[in-house]
mmCIF file of C-alpha atoms in Angstrom:
data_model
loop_
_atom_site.group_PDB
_atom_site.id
_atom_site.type_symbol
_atom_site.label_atom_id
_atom_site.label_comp_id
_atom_site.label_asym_id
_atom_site.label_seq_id
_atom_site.Cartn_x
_atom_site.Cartn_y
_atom_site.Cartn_z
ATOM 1 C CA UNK A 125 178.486 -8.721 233.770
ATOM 2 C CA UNK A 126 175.050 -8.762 235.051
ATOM 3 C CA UNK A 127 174.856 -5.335 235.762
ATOM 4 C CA UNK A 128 176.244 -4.331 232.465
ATOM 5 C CA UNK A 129 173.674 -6.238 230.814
ATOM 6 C CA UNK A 130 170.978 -4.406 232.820
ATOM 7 C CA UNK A 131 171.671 -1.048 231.350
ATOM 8 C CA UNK A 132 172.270 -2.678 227.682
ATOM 9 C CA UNK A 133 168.422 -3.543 228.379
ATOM 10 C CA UNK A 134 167.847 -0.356 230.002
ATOM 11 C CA UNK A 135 169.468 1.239 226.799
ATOM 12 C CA UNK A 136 167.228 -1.017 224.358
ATOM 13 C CA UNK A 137 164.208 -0.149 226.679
ATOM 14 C CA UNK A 138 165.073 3.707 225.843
ATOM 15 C CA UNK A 139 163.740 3.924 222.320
ATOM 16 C CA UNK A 140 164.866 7.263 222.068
ATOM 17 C CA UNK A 141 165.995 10.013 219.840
ATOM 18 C CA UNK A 142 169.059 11.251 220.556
ATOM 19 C CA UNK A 143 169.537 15.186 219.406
ATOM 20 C CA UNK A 144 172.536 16.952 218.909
ATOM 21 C CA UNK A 145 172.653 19.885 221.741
ATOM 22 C CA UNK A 146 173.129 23.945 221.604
ATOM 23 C CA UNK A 147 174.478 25.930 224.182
ATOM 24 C CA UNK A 148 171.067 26.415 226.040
ATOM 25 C CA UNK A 149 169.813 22.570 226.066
ATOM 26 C CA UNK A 150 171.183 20.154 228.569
ATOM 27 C CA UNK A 151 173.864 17.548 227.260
ATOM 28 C CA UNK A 152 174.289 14.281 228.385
ATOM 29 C CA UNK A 153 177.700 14.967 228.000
ATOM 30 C CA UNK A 154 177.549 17.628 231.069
ATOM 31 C CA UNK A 155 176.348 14.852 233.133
ATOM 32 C CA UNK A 156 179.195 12.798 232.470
ATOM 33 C CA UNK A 157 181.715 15.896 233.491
ATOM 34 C CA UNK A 158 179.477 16.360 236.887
ATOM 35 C CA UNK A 159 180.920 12.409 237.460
ATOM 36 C CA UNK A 160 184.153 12.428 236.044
ATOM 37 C CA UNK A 161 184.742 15.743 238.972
ATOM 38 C CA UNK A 162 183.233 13.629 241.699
ATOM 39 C CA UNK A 163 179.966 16.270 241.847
ATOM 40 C CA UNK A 164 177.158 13.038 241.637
ATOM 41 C CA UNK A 165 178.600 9.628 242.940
ATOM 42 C CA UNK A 166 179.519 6.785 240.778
ATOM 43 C CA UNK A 167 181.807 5.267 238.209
ATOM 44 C CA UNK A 168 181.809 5.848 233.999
ATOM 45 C CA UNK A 169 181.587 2.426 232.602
ATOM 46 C CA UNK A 170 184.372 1.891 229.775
ATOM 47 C CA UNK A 171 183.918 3.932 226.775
ATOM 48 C CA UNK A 172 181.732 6.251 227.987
ATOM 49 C CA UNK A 173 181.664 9.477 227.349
ATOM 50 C CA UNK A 174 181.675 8.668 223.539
ATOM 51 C CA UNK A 175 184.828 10.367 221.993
ATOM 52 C CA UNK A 176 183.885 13.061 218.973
ATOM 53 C CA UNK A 177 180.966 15.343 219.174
ATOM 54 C CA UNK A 178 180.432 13.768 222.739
ATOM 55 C CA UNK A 179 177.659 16.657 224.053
ATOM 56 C CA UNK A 180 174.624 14.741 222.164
ATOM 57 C CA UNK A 181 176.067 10.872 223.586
ATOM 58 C CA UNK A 182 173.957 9.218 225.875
ATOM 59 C CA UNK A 183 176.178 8.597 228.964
ATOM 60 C CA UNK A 184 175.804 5.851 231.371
ATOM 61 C CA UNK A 185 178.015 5.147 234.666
ATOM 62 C CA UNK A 186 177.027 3.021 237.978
ATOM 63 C CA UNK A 187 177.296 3.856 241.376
ATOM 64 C CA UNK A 188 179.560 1.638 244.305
ATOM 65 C CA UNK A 189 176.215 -0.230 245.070
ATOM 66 C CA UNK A 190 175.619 -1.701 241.441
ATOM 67 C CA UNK A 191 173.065 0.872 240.602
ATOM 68 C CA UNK A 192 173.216 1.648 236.940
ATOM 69 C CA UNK A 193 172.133 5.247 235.425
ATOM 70 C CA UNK A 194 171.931 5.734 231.837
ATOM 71 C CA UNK A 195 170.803 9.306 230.235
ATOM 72 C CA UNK A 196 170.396 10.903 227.096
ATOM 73 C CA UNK A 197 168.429 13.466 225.499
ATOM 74 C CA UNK A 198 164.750 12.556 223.431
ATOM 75 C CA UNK A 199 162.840 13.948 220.516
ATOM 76 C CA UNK A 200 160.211 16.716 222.194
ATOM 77 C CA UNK A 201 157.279 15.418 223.814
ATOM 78 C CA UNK A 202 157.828 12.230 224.760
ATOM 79 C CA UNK A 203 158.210 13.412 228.178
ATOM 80 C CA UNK A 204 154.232 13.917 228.411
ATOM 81 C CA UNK A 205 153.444 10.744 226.535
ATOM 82 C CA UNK A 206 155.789 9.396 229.047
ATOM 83 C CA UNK A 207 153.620 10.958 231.773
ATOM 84 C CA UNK A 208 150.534 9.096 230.056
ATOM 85 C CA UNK A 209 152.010 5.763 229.708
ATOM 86 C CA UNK A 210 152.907 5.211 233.311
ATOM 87 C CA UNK A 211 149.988 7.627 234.004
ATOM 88 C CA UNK A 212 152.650 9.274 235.988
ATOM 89 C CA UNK A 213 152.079 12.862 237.536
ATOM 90 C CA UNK A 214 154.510 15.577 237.141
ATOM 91 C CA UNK A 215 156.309 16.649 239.576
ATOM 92 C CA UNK A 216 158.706 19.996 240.314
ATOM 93 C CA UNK A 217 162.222 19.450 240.807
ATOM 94 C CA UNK A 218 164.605 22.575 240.176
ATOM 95 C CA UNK A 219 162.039 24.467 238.810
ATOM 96 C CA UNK A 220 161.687 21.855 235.866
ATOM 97 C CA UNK A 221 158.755 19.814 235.328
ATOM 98 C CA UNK A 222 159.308 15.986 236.118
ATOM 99 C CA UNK A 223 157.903 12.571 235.335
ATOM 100 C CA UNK A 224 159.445 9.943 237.225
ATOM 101 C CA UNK A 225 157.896 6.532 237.082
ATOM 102 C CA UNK A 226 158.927 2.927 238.768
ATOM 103 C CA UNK A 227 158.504 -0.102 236.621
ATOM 104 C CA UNK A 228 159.394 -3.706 236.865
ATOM 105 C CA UNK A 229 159.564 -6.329 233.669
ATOM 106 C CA UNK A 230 161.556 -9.498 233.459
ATOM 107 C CA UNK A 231 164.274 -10.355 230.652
ATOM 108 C CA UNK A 232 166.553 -13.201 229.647
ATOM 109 C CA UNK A 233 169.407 -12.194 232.235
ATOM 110 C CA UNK A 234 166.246 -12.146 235.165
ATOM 111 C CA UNK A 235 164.761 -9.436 236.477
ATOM 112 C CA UNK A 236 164.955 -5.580 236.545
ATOM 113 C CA UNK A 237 164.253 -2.623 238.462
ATOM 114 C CA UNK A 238 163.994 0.540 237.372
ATOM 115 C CA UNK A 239 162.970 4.423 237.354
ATOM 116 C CA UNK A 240 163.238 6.579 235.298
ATOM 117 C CA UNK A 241 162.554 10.115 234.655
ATOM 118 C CA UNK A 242 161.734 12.814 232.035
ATOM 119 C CA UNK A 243 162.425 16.467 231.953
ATOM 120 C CA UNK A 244 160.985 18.546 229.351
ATOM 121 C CA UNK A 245 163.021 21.548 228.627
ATOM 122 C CA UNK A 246 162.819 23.741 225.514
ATOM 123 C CA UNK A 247 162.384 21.031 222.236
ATOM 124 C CA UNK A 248 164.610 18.474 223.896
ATOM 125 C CA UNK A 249 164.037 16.060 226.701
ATOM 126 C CA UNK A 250 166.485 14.914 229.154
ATOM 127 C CA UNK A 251 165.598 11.506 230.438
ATOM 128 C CA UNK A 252 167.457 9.326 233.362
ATOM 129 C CA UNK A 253 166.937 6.375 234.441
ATOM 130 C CA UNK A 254 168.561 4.031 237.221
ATOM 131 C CA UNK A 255 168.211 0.317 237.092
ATOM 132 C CA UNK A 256 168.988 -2.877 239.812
ATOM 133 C CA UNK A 257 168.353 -6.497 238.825
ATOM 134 C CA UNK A 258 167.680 -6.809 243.106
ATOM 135 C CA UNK A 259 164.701 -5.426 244.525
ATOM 136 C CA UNK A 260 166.093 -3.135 247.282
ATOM 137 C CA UNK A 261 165.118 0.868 248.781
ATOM 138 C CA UNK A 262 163.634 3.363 246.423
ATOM 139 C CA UNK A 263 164.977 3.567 243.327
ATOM 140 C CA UNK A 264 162.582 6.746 242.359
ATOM 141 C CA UNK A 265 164.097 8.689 245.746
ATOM 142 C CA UNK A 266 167.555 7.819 244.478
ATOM 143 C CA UNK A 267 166.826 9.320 241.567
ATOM 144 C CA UNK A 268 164.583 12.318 242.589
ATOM 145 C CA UNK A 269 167.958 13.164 244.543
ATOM 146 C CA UNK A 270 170.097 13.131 241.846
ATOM 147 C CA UNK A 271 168.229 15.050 239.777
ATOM 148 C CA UNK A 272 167.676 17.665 242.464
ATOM 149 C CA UNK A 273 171.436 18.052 241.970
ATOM 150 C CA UNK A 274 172.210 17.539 238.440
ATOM 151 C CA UNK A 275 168.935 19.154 236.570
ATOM 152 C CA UNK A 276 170.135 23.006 238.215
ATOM 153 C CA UNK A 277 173.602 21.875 236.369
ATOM 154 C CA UNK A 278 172.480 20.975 232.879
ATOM 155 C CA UNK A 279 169.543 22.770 232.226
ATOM 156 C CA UNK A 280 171.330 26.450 233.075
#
């Protein structure tokens, strides 16, 4: 229950626009599929992906060590103002540009752990992030791996 209510706050932290998606942008929904064939690791928490136009749903799912990931897609450029909040650098991963950031804030449920990450591409933005309520290995090279392996996947 804890863990679910760490990517509820993750989701409420995500102030973001969610955008219907055309054939060229990535869909959260793709994401989902690349899970639901065993292609990234983890689980799809119940109800998820959303049933009816399901390619502009955020999607969320955890992995067997109670890491949760949530992503969706945001309005264009808050992936730079991203960058400037957490006066995070890009980096290239899969010939995207990349912000990924670590931050750590404390809620009702305790505390929580989390990266995140934003990839510009086209008008859209794809942004992941994986959260922990346990301090423990680096969330940000979790992450930097998955997206090594899912960003060549939904951004083709």
């Amino acid at each position: 229950m804890r863990r679910l209510g760490v990517v509820l706050l993750t989701a409420i932290a995500t102030a973001s626009v969610v955008l219907s998606a055309g054939c060229s942008k990535p869909k959260a929904a793709d994401l989902c599929s690349l899970i639901q064939t065993g292609e990234l690791p983890g689980q799809l928490e119940e109800g998820f992906p959303k049933p009816g136009d399901g390619e502009d749903k955020a999607c969320r799912w955890e992995t067997s060590d109670g890491t949760s990931l949530r992503t969706d897609l945001m309005a264009y450029g808050q992936a730079s103002a991203l960058g400037e909040v957490w006066n995070a650098s890009p980096r290239t991963i899969a010939d995207r540009e990349v912000y990924v950031a670590a931050r750590g804030f404390t809620e009702p449920g305790g505390p929580v752990i989390e990266c995140s990450s934003v990839t510009q591409h086209d008008k859209d933005a794809l942004r992941m992030t994986l959260a922990v309520d346990e301090p423990r290995g680096d969330l940000c090279a979790e992450l930097t791996t998955l997206l090594e392996k899912a960003l060549p996947r939904l951004t083709s």
